[in-house]
Amino acid sequence: MSNDSLQLKDKNIIVGITGSIAAYKAATLTRLLIKQGAKVKVVMTPLAKEFITPVTMATLSQNTVLSDFFNYDDGAWNSHVDLGLWADLFLLAPASANTMAKMAHGICDNLLLTTYLSVRCPAMIAPAMDMDMFQHPATQANIEILKQRGNSFVEPETGELASGLIGKGRMEEPEKITEEVIRFFQSKKKLQGKQYLVTAGPTNEKIDPVRFIGNHSSGKMGYALAEELANQGAEVELVSGSVTMEPKHPNIHLHNVTTAAEMFELSKKLFPTCNGAIMAAAVADYTIENTANEKIKRQKGQPITLTLTPTKDIAEHLGKIKKDSQVLVGFALETTNEEENALKKLRNKNLDFIVLNSLRDSGAGFNTDTNKISILDANGEKTTFPLKSKYEVAKDIVLYMTEK
Ligand code: PMT
């Protein structure tokens, strides 16, 4: 293999190893990464050394293995900060339930954990554990926290486990993890230097100082899209309605709005310099014509009438000012005649493609951690995806957008 064809040439990768029977696979993984031109430094938890020796990992990585905060022979400090600055990727394989729990909650009682908190590069995590430990709500909650912070995961396989049980928990094979690492660096480059607008969350239309008309959008879908675009190197302008989430990635620039009118003005202002926009927000179609300045008092037994007027359609406006070089992606949230309605929206708003999610699919739509989507393009061609976490769905949408 010539040097130029090495897929990980000049990439600095920290391989983190935790106490798991799958630690032996870290040896092959390290060899494969180095074969592809990567420079590897290994950090092990104290327990990991019971499963594979530092001598093996030092030989294979061609570097000293780090495990303690300082060298016991001469007192030299092992700087997790320098290590953090050096790395292009922090690859944790295998990742035990214990270490992931500590990572999710900021505990750093060993060098591997202080390194994780210090790195400025993305982290990729390959869990390995028994199936019951993997499925436990505590582990799943920790994985969710780590995903929300932009860490990517190499899902464990289903198969025979060290315990003899059969289930999901086996660390993915080193060859597959190496492919993921290569894909990560390739896709990261793909959106470097690009800028995207993402709308997310609900809009709230004020009735009076204490009440509003809103909807059930949590922002999860839009924030996952923003994280995915940022993970791939893009700068993201995230125009968000009121949600309880916060973006984690430094490339995401958050613009908070409340009403559909505010979302319209900001999106209109930000879109012209962007390479594209993904409209995941649940925007109110109607707003209150005359907002009351004082709290509307209850009149016993008397109905009240609110007059609603249509809001401006943000996606439709962006569709009108869109240049050929820009991509515009809409969402369609439907309950009936899903495809027909989605295609109408795609055409009326001049979208390049539309992501259809239906409230008839369980686990899809508002406020869930998962979504089930189909993508329809301007030719009416349809690509369907199974139910997945919103982070995985975001990956599918961004991949579709960048490969079109
Ligand atoms: O936030 P979550 O809880 O994770 O839920 C995700 C979601 C269900 C909100 C998301 O997946 C989704 O479907 N977003 C679009 C919801 C919606 O308003 O759909 P729609 O079919 O009414 O609108 C069609 C498209 O036009 C959407 O891209 C919408 O953002 C856009 N629109 C609508 C009205 C308007 N005034 N301006 C717009 O830009």
mmCIF file of N, CA and C in Angstrom, residues 184-295:
data_model
loop_
_atom_site.group_PDB
_atom_site.id
_atom_site.type_symbol
_atom_site.label_atom_id
_atom_site.label_comp_id
_atom_site.label_asym_id
_atom_site.label_seq_id
_atom_site.Cartn_x
_atom_site.Cartn_y
_atom_site.Cartn_z
ATOM 1 N N PHE A 184 -15.546 8.102 9.630
ATOM 2 C CA PHE A 184 -15.657 9.310 10.457
ATOM 3 C C PHE A 184 -14.752 10.416 9.908
ATOM 4 N N PHE A 185 -13.494 10.078 9.602
ATOM 5 C CA PHE A 185 -12.583 11.118 9.104
ATOM 6 C C PHE A 185 -12.992 11.582 7.710
ATOM 7 N N GLN A 186 -13.493 10.646 6.892
ATOM 8 C CA GLN A 186 -13.933 11.047 5.538
ATOM 9 C C GLN A 186 -15.125 11.990 5.618
ATOM 10 N N SER A 187 -16.124 11.620 6.433
ATOM 11 C CA SER A 187 -17.338 12.440 6.490
ATOM 12 C C SER A 187 -17.065 13.760 7.187
ATOM 13 N N LYS A 188 -16.130 13.750 8.143
ATOM 14 C CA LYS A 188 -15.805 14.977 8.861
ATOM 15 C C LYS A 188 -15.327 16.040 7.872
ATOM 16 N N LYS A 189 -14.519 15.575 6.917
ATOM 17 C CA LYS A 189 -13.976 16.515 5.930
ATOM 18 C C LYS A 189 -15.091 17.057 5.050
ATOM 19 N N LYS A 190 -16.096 16.221 4.835
ATOM 20 C CA LYS A 190 -17.142 16.541 3.864
ATOM 21 C C LYS A 190 -17.806 17.899 4.098
ATOM 22 N N LEU A 191 -18.032 18.263 5.351
ATOM 23 C CA LEU A 191 -18.773 19.504 5.620
ATOM 24 C C LEU A 191 -17.899 20.604 6.230
ATOM 25 N N GLN A 192 -16.592 20.363 6.230
ATOM 26 C CA GLN A 192 -15.665 21.390 6.717
ATOM 27 C C GLN A 192 -15.817 22.651 5.859
ATOM 28 N N GLY A 193 -15.919 23.805 6.493
ATOM 29 C CA GLY A 193 -16.018 25.056 5.731
ATOM 30 C C GLY A 193 -17.436 25.360 5.255
ATOM 31 N N LYS A 194 -18.393 24.482 5.578
ATOM 32 C CA LYS A 194 -19.782 24.724 5.152
ATOM 33 C C LYS A 194 -20.593 25.269 6.330
ATOM 34 N N GLN A 195 -21.709 25.882 5.978
ATOM 35 C CA GLN A 195 -22.567 26.474 7.014
ATOM 36 C C GLN A 195 -24.020 26.072 6.737
ATOM 37 N N TYR A 196 -24.710 25.635 7.774
ATOM 38 C CA TYR A 196 -26.109 25.220 7.600
ATOM 39 C C TYR A 196 -27.003 25.913 8.624
ATOM 40 N N LEU A 197 -28.223 26.151 8.182
ATOM 41 C CA LEU A 197 -29.254 26.669 9.077
ATOM 42 C C LEU A 197 -30.139 25.487 9.486
ATOM 43 N N VAL A 198 -30.411 25.362 10.776
ATOM 44 C CA VAL A 198 -31.352 24.331 11.238
ATOM 45 C C VAL A 198 -32.401 25.025 12.111
ATOM 46 N N THR A 199 -33.682 24.752 11.843
ATOM 47 C CA THR A 199 -34.714 25.237 12.764
ATOM 48 C C THR A 199 -35.169 24.054 13.615
ATOM 49 N N ALA A 200 -35.469 24.340 14.887
ATOM 50 C CA ALA A 200 -35.814 23.248 15.808
ATOM 51 C C ALA A 200 -36.811 23.720 16.855
ATOM 52 N N GLY A 201 -37.523 22.758 17.406
ATOM 53 C CA GLY A 201 -38.408 23.048 18.530
ATOM 54 C C GLY A 201 -39.735 23.660 18.115
ATOM 55 N N PRO A 202 -40.507 24.069 19.118
ATOM 56 C CA PRO A 202 -41.839 24.629 18.830
ATOM 57 C C PRO A 202 -41.775 26.146 18.689
ATOM 58 N N THR A 203 -42.846 26.747 18.198
ATOM 59 C CA THR A 203 -42.989 28.198 18.372
ATOM 60 C C THR A 203 -44.192 28.398 19.286
ATOM 61 N N ASN A 204 -44.149 29.454 20.061
ATOM 62 C CA ASN A 204 -45.234 29.762 20.999
ATOM 63 C C ASN A 204 -45.850 31.100 20.631
ATOM 64 N N GLU A 205 -47.138 31.092 20.427
ATOM 65 C CA GLU A 205 -47.842 32.325 20.034
ATOM 66 C C GLU A 205 -48.610 32.838 21.246
ATOM 67 N N LYS A 206 -48.270 34.058 21.634
ATOM 68 C CA LYS A 206 -48.769 34.635 22.882
ATOM 69 C C LYS A 206 -50.256 34.992 22.800
ATOM 70 N N ILE A 207 -51.033 34.533 23.780
ATOM 71 C CA ILE A 207 -52.451 34.910 23.879
ATOM 72 C C ILE A 207 -52.566 36.149 24.778
ATOM 73 N N ASP A 208 -51.898 36.053 25.936
ATOM 74 C CA ASP A 208 -51.852 37.167 26.884
ATOM 75 C C ASP A 208 -50.550 36.987 27.662
ATOM 76 N N PRO A 209 -50.256 37.799 28.680
ATOM 77 C CA PRO A 209 -48.936 37.669 29.337
ATOM 78 C C PRO A 209 -48.671 36.307 29.980
ATOM 79 N N VAL A 210 -49.693 35.478 30.186
ATOM 80 C CA VAL A 210 -49.440 34.193 30.859
ATOM 81 C C VAL A 210 -49.762 32.963 29.999
ATOM 82 N N ARG A 211 -50.334 33.146 28.836
ATOM 83 C CA ARG A 211 -50.765 31.971 28.053
ATOM 84 C C ARG A 211 -50.244 32.057 26.623
ATOM 85 N N PHE A 212 -50.076 30.904 26.038
ATOM 86 C CA PHE A 212 -49.679 30.878 24.629
ATOM 87 C C PHE A 212 -50.243 29.646 23.945
ATOM 88 N N ILE A 213 -50.212 29.658 22.606
ATOM 89 C CA ILE A 213 -50.541 28.451 21.840
ATOM 90 C C ILE A 213 -49.209 27.855 21.410
ATOM 91 N N GLY A 214 -48.976 26.623 21.790
ATOM 92 C CA GLY A 214 -47.703 25.969 21.454
ATOM 93 C C GLY A 214 -47.943 24.605 20.848
ATOM 94 N N ASN A 215 -46.921 23.757 20.855
ATOM 95 C CA ASN A 215 -47.101 22.373 20.408
ATOM 96 C C ASN A 215 -46.114 21.477 21.154
ATOM 97 N N HIS A 216 -46.113 20.200 20.824
ATOM 98 C CA HIS A 216 -45.362 19.227 21.635
ATOM 99 C C HIS A 216 -43.901 19.049 21.215
ATOM 100 N N SER A 217 -43.395 19.875 20.319
ATOM 101 C CA SER A 217 -42.017 19.653 19.860
ATOM 102 C C SER A 217 -41.026 19.888 20.997
ATOM 103 N N SER A 218 -40.100 18.925 21.165
ATOM 104 C CA SER A 218 -39.086 19.006 22.231
ATOM 105 C C SER A 218 -37.773 19.575 21.712
ATOM 106 N N GLY A 219 -37.635 19.630 20.383
ATOM 107 C CA GLY A 219 -36.372 20.083 19.789
ATOM 108 C C GLY A 219 -35.387 18.942 19.544
ATOM 109 N N LYS A 220 -35.729 17.713 19.998
ATOM 110 C CA LYS A 220 -34.748 16.610 19.917
ATOM 111 C C LYS A 220 -34.291 16.342 18.484
ATOM 112 N N MET A 221 -35.246 16.355 17.540
ATOM 113 C CA MET A 221 -34.884 16.030 16.148
ATOM 114 C C MET A 221 -33.970 17.116 15.567
ATOM 115 N N GLY A 222 -34.355 18.370 15.770
ATOM 116 C CA GLY A 222 -33.557 19.472 15.219
ATOM 117 C C GLY A 222 -32.177 19.555 15.857
ATOM 118 N N TYR A 223 -32.115 19.336 17.176
ATOM 119 C CA TYR A 223 -30.816 19.414 17.858
ATOM 120 C C TYR A 223 -29.908 18.261 17.412
ATOM 121 N N ALA A 224 -30.501 17.080 17.186
ATOM 122 C CA ALA A 224 -29.696 15.937 16.712
ATOM 123 C C ALA A 224 -29.121 16.258 15.329
ATOM 124 N N LEU A 225 -29.920 16.918 14.489
ATOM 125 C CA LEU A 225 -29.429 17.304 13.154
ATOM 126 C C LEU A 225 -28.286 18.313 13.269
ATOM 127 N N ALA A 226 -28.465 19.279 14.163
ATOM 128 C CA ALA A 226 -27.411 20.288 14.353
ATOM 129 C C ALA A 226 -26.126 19.621 14.827
ATOM 130 N N GLU A 227 -26.245 18.677 15.781
ATOM 131 C CA GLU A 227 -25.062 17.980 16.301
ATOM 132 C C GLU A 227 -24.371 17.196 15.188
ATOM 133 N N GLU A 228 -25.156 16.520 14.368
ATOM 134 C CA GLU A 228 -24.577 15.698 13.305
ATOM 135 C C GLU A 228 -23.851 16.572 12.274
ATOM 136 N N LEU A 229 -24.470 17.673 11.879
ATOM 137 C CA LEU A 229 -23.823 18.577 10.919
ATOM 138 C C LEU A 229 -22.513 19.105 11.518
ATOM 139 N N ALA A 230 -22.568 19.484 12.797
ATOM 140 C CA ALA A 230 -21.368 20.023 13.463
ATOM 141 C C ALA A 230 -20.297 18.942 13.593
ATOM 142 N N ASN A 231 -20.709 17.717 13.920
ATOM 143 C CA ASN A 231 -19.737 16.620 14.026
ATOM 144 C C ASN A 231 -19.018 16.405 12.712
ATOM 145 N N GLN A 232 -19.682 16.743 11.617
ATOM 146 C CA GLN A 232 -19.070 16.554 10.308
ATOM 147 C C GLN A 232 -18.331 17.808 9.840
ATOM 148 N N GLY A 233 -18.137 18.747 10.736
ATOM 149 C CA GLY A 233 -17.266 19.882 10.434
ATOM 150 C C GLY A 233 -17.989 21.163 10.051
ATOM 151 N N ALA A 234 -19.322 21.126 9.906
ATOM 152 C CA ALA A 234 -20.043 22.333 9.470
ATOM 153 C C ALA A 234 -20.228 23.312 10.631
ATOM 154 N N GLU A 235 -20.388 24.577 10.283
ATOM 155 C CA GLU A 235 -20.837 25.580 11.252
ATOM 156 C C GLU A 235 -22.362 25.561 11.171
ATOM 157 N N VAL A 236 -23.026 25.567 12.309
ATOM 158 C CA VAL A 236 -24.483 25.430 12.295
ATOM 159 C C VAL A 236 -25.147 26.625 12.982
ATOM 160 N N GLU A 237 -26.072 27.247 12.259
ATOM 161 C CA GLU A 237 -26.901 28.305 12.849
ATOM 162 C C GLU A 237 -28.192 27.620 13.282
ATOM 163 N N LEU A 238 -28.354 27.441 14.581
ATOM 164 C CA LEU A 238 -29.515 26.717 15.103
ATOM 165 C C LEU A 238 -30.547 27.720 15.630
ATOM 166 N N VAL A 239 -31.643 27.845 14.884
ATOM 167 C CA VAL A 239 -32.712 28.764 15.306
ATOM 168 C C VAL A 239 -33.741 27.919 16.049
ATOM 169 N N SER A 240 -33.828 28.159 17.342
ATOM 170 C CA SER A 240 -34.603 27.232 18.175
ATOM 171 C C SER A 240 -35.709 27.917 18.959
ATOM 172 N N GLY A 241 -36.882 27.283 18.948
ATOM 173 C CA GLY A 241 -37.964 27.697 19.831
ATOM 174 C C GLY A 241 -37.639 27.269 21.253
ATOM 175 N N SER A 242 -38.546 27.551 22.198
ATOM 176 C CA SER A 242 -38.283 27.270 23.620
ATOM 177 C C SER A 242 -38.231 25.769 23.879
ATOM 178 N N VAL A 243 -37.051 25.279 24.244
ATOM 179 C CA VAL A 243 -36.871 23.860 24.591
ATOM 180 C C VAL A 243 -36.000 23.780 25.840
ATOM 181 N N THR A 244 -35.899 22.589 26.406
ATOM 182 C CA THR A 244 -35.086 22.467 27.619
ATOM 183 C C THR A 244 -33.679 21.957 27.300
ATOM 184 N N MET A 245 -33.372 21.785 26.011
ATOM 185 C CA MET A 245 -32.061 21.244 25.635
ATOM 186 C C MET A 245 -31.080 22.379 25.373
ATOM 187 N N GLU A 246 -29.793 22.019 25.385
ATOM 188 C CA GLU A 246 -28.765 22.984 24.989
ATOM 189 C C GLU A 246 -27.838 22.299 24.019
ATOM 190 N N PRO A 247 -27.404 22.971 22.957
ATOM 191 C CA PRO A 247 -26.469 22.305 22.044
ATOM 192 C C PRO A 247 -25.116 22.132 22.719
ATOM 193 N N LYS A 248 -24.412 21.050 22.351
ATOM 194 C CA LYS A 248 -23.147 20.754 23.029
ATOM 195 C C LYS A 248 -21.931 21.139 22.181
ATOM 196 N N HIS A 249 -22.090 21.066 20.870
ATOM 197 C CA HIS A 249 -20.919 21.205 20.000
ATOM 198 C C HIS A 249 -20.533 22.671 19.814
ATOM 199 N N PRO A 250 -19.229 22.985 19.895
ATOM 200 C CA PRO A 250 -18.817 24.398 19.763
ATOM 201 C C PRO A 250 -19.142 25.015 18.389
ATOM 202 N N ASN A 251 -19.337 24.182 17.351
ATOM 203 C CA ASN A 251 -19.669 24.738 16.013
ATOM 204 C C ASN A 251 -21.131 25.154 15.903
ATOM 205 N N ILE A 252 -21.922 24.871 16.938
ATOM 206 C CA ILE A 252 -23.355 25.216 16.854
ATOM 207 C C ILE A 252 -23.588 26.587 17.488
ATOM 208 N N HIS A 253 -24.165 27.487 16.684
ATOM 209 C CA HIS A 253 -24.444 28.838 17.181
ATOM 210 C C HIS A 253 -25.949 28.925 17.415
ATOM 211 N N LEU A 254 -26.328 29.047 18.680
ATOM 212 C CA LEU A 254 -27.743 28.994 19.051
ATOM 213 C C LEU A 254 -28.392 30.372 18.969
ATOM 214 N N HIS A 255 -29.554 30.433 18.290
ATOM 215 C CA HIS A 255 -30.347 31.662 18.236
ATOM 216 C C HIS A 255 -31.714 31.319 18.820
ATOM 217 N N ASN A 256 -31.998 31.806 20.003
ATOM 218 C CA ASN A 256 -33.280 31.493 20.646
ATOM 219 C C ASN A 256 -34.392 32.397 20.136
ATOM 220 N N VAL A 257 -35.526 31.795 19.832
ATOM 221 C CA VAL A 257 -36.690 32.580 19.431
ATOM 222 C C VAL A 257 -37.906 32.018 20.174
ATOM 223 N N THR A 258 -38.997 32.782 20.136
ATOM 224 C CA THR A 258 -40.223 32.291 20.768
ATOM 225 C C THR A 258 -41.315 32.084 19.718
ATOM 226 N N THR A 259 -41.532 33.096 18.895
ATOM 227 C CA THR A 259 -42.692 33.051 17.991
ATOM 228 C C THR A 259 -42.291 32.663 16.562
ATOM 229 N N ALA A 260 -43.317 32.335 15.778
ATOM 230 C CA ALA A 260 -43.093 32.006 14.364
ATOM 231 C C ALA A 260 -42.532 33.232 13.631
ATOM 232 N N ALA A 261 -43.005 34.413 14.009
ATOM 233 C CA ALA A 261 -42.517 35.638 13.341
ATOM 234 C C ALA A 261 -41.028 35.834 13.613
ATOM 235 N N GLU A 262 -40.599 35.580 14.856
ATOM 236 C CA GLU A 262 -39.168 35.723 15.186
ATOM 237 C C GLU A 262 -38.338 34.677 14.436
ATOM 238 N N MET A 263 -38.872 33.463 14.357
ATOM 239 C CA MET A 263 -38.146 32.401 13.642
ATOM 240 C C MET A 263 -38.028 32.762 12.162
ATOM 241 N N PHE A 264 -39.088 33.334 11.620
ATOM 242 C CA PHE A 264 -39.088 33.753 10.213
ATOM 243 C C PHE A 264 -37.989 34.797 9.969
ATOM 244 N N GLU A 265 -37.964 35.845 10.799
ATOM 245 C CA GLU A 265 -37.003 36.942 10.582
ATOM 246 C C GLU A 265 -35.560 36.448 10.676
ATOM 247 N N LEU A 266 -35.268 35.633 11.693
ATOM 248 C CA LEU A 266 -33.890 35.162 11.865
ATOM 249 C C LEU A 266 -33.474 34.219 10.739
ATOM 250 N N SER A 267 -34.389 33.321 10.359
ATOM 251 C CA SER A 267 -34.062 32.350 9.303
ATOM 252 C C SER A 267 -33.807 33.088 7.995
ATOM 253 N N LYS A 268 -34.631 34.089 7.715
ATOM 254 C CA LYS A 268 -34.492 34.886 6.484
ATOM 255 C C LYS A 268 -33.131 35.585 6.466
ATOM 256 N N LYS A 269 -32.719 36.066 7.632
ATOM 257 C CA LYS A 269 -31.444 36.790 7.734
ATOM 258 C C LYS A 269 -30.244 35.834 7.594
ATOM 259 N N LEU A 270 -30.346 34.642 8.202
ATOM 260 C CA LEU A 270 -29.181 33.739 8.248
ATOM 261 C C LEU A 270 -29.020 32.906 6.980
ATOM 262 N N PHE A 271 -30.115 32.617 6.273
ATOM 263 C CA PHE A 271 -30.071 31.660 5.159
ATOM 264 C C PHE A 271 -29.151 32.059 3.999
ATOM 265 N N PRO A 272 -29.114 33.350 3.573
ATOM 266 C CA PRO A 272 -28.349 33.670 2.364
ATOM 267 C C PRO A 272 -26.873 33.255 2.383
ATOM 268 N N THR A 273 -26.215 33.210 3.550
ATOM 269 C CA THR A 273 -24.790 32.830 3.577
ATOM 270 C C THR A 273 -24.613 31.325 3.795
ATOM 271 N N CYS A 274 -25.712 30.611 3.961
ATOM 272 C CA CYS A 274 -25.614 29.173 4.271
ATOM 273 C C CYS A 274 -25.582 28.315 3.007
ATOM 274 N N ASN A 275 -25.001 27.116 3.148
ATOM 275 C CA ASN A 275 -25.016 26.150 2.044
ATOM 276 C C ASN A 275 -26.338 25.409 1.979
ATOM 277 N N GLY A 276 -27.092 25.502 3.056
ATOM 278 C CA GLY A 276 -28.386 24.829 3.052
ATOM 279 C C GLY A 276 -29.109 25.016 4.363
ATOM 280 N N ALA A 277 -30.353 24.513 4.396
ATOM 281 C CA ALA A 277 -31.156 24.633 5.617
ATOM 282 C C ALA A 277 -31.989 23.376 5.807
ATOM 283 N N ILE A 278 -32.131 22.976 7.062
ATOM 284 C CA ILE A 278 -33.016 21.853 7.400
ATOM 285 C C ILE A 278 -34.065 22.381 8.375
ATOM 286 N N MET A 279 -35.332 22.282 7.955
ATOM 287 C CA MET A 279 -36.417 22.910 8.718
ATOM 288 C C MET A 279 -37.131 21.858 9.577
ATOM 289 N N ALA A 280 -36.591 21.623 10.769
ATOM 290 C CA ALA A 280 -37.172 20.587 11.634
ATOM 291 C C ALA A 280 -38.124 21.164 12.679
ATOM 292 N N ALA A 281 -38.244 22.485 12.720
ATOM 293 C CA ALA A 281 -39.099 23.105 13.744
ATOM 294 C C ALA A 281 -40.572 22.825 13.469
ATOM 295 N N ALA A 282 -41.341 22.786 14.540
ATOM 296 C CA ALA A 282 -42.800 22.695 14.417
ATOM 297 C C ALA A 282 -43.320 24.127 14.570
ATOM 298 N N VAL A 283 -43.506 24.768 13.434
ATOM 299 C CA VAL A 283 -43.849 26.199 13.434
ATOM 300 C C VAL A 283 -45.377 26.349 13.457
ATOM 301 N N ALA A 284 -45.839 27.284 14.285
ATOM 302 C CA ALA A 284 -47.290 27.537 14.340
ATOM 303 C C ALA A 284 -47.764 28.023 12.976
ATOM 304 N N ASP A 285 -48.875 27.494 12.510
ATOM 305 C CA ASP A 285 -49.446 27.962 11.243
ATOM 306 C C ASP A 285 -50.309 29.197 11.460
ATOM 307 N N TYR A 286 -50.730 29.377 12.708
ATOM 308 C CA TYR A 286 -51.573 30.544 13.023
ATOM 309 C C TYR A 286 -51.063 31.237 14.280
ATOM 310 N N THR A 287 -51.250 32.550 14.315
ATOM 311 C CA THR A 287 -50.907 33.305 15.518
ATOM 312 C C THR A 287 -52.139 34.116 15.954
ATOM 313 N N ILE A 288 -52.069 34.653 17.164
ATOM 314 C CA ILE A 288 -53.218 35.393 17.703
ATOM 315 C C ILE A 288 -53.258 36.789 17.075
ATOM 316 N N GLU A 289 -54.406 37.176 16.612
ATOM 317 C CA GLU A 289 -54.486 38.476 15.926
ATOM 318 C C GLU A 289 -54.236 39.633 16.896
ATOM 319 N N ASN A 290 -54.903 39.598 18.013
ATOM 320 C CA ASN A 290 -54.715 40.680 18.989
ATOM 321 C C ASN A 290 -54.307 40.098 20.334
ATOM 322 N N THR A 291 -53.005 40.130 20.626
ATOM 323 C CA THR A 291 -52.530 39.628 21.913
ATOM 324 C C THR A 291 -53.015 40.574 23.014
ATOM 325 N N ALA A 292 -53.560 40.004 24.074
ATOM 326 C CA ALA A 292 -54.036 40.859 25.176
ATOM 327 C C ALA A 292 -52.851 41.343 26.000
ATOM 328 N N ASN A 293 -52.883 42.610 26.401
ATOM 329 C CA ASN A 293 -51.782 43.153 27.213
ATOM 330 C C ASN A 293 -51.879 42.717 28.669
ATOM 331 N N GLU A 294 -53.097 42.430 29.102
ATOM 332 C CA GLU A 294 -53.300 41.969 30.485
ATOM 333 C C GLU A 294 -53.852 40.553 30.460
ATOM 334 N N LYS A 295 -53.672 39.848 31.568
ATOM 335 C CA LYS A 295 -54.184 38.480 31.651
ATOM 336 C C LYS A 295 -55.705 38.462 31.416
#
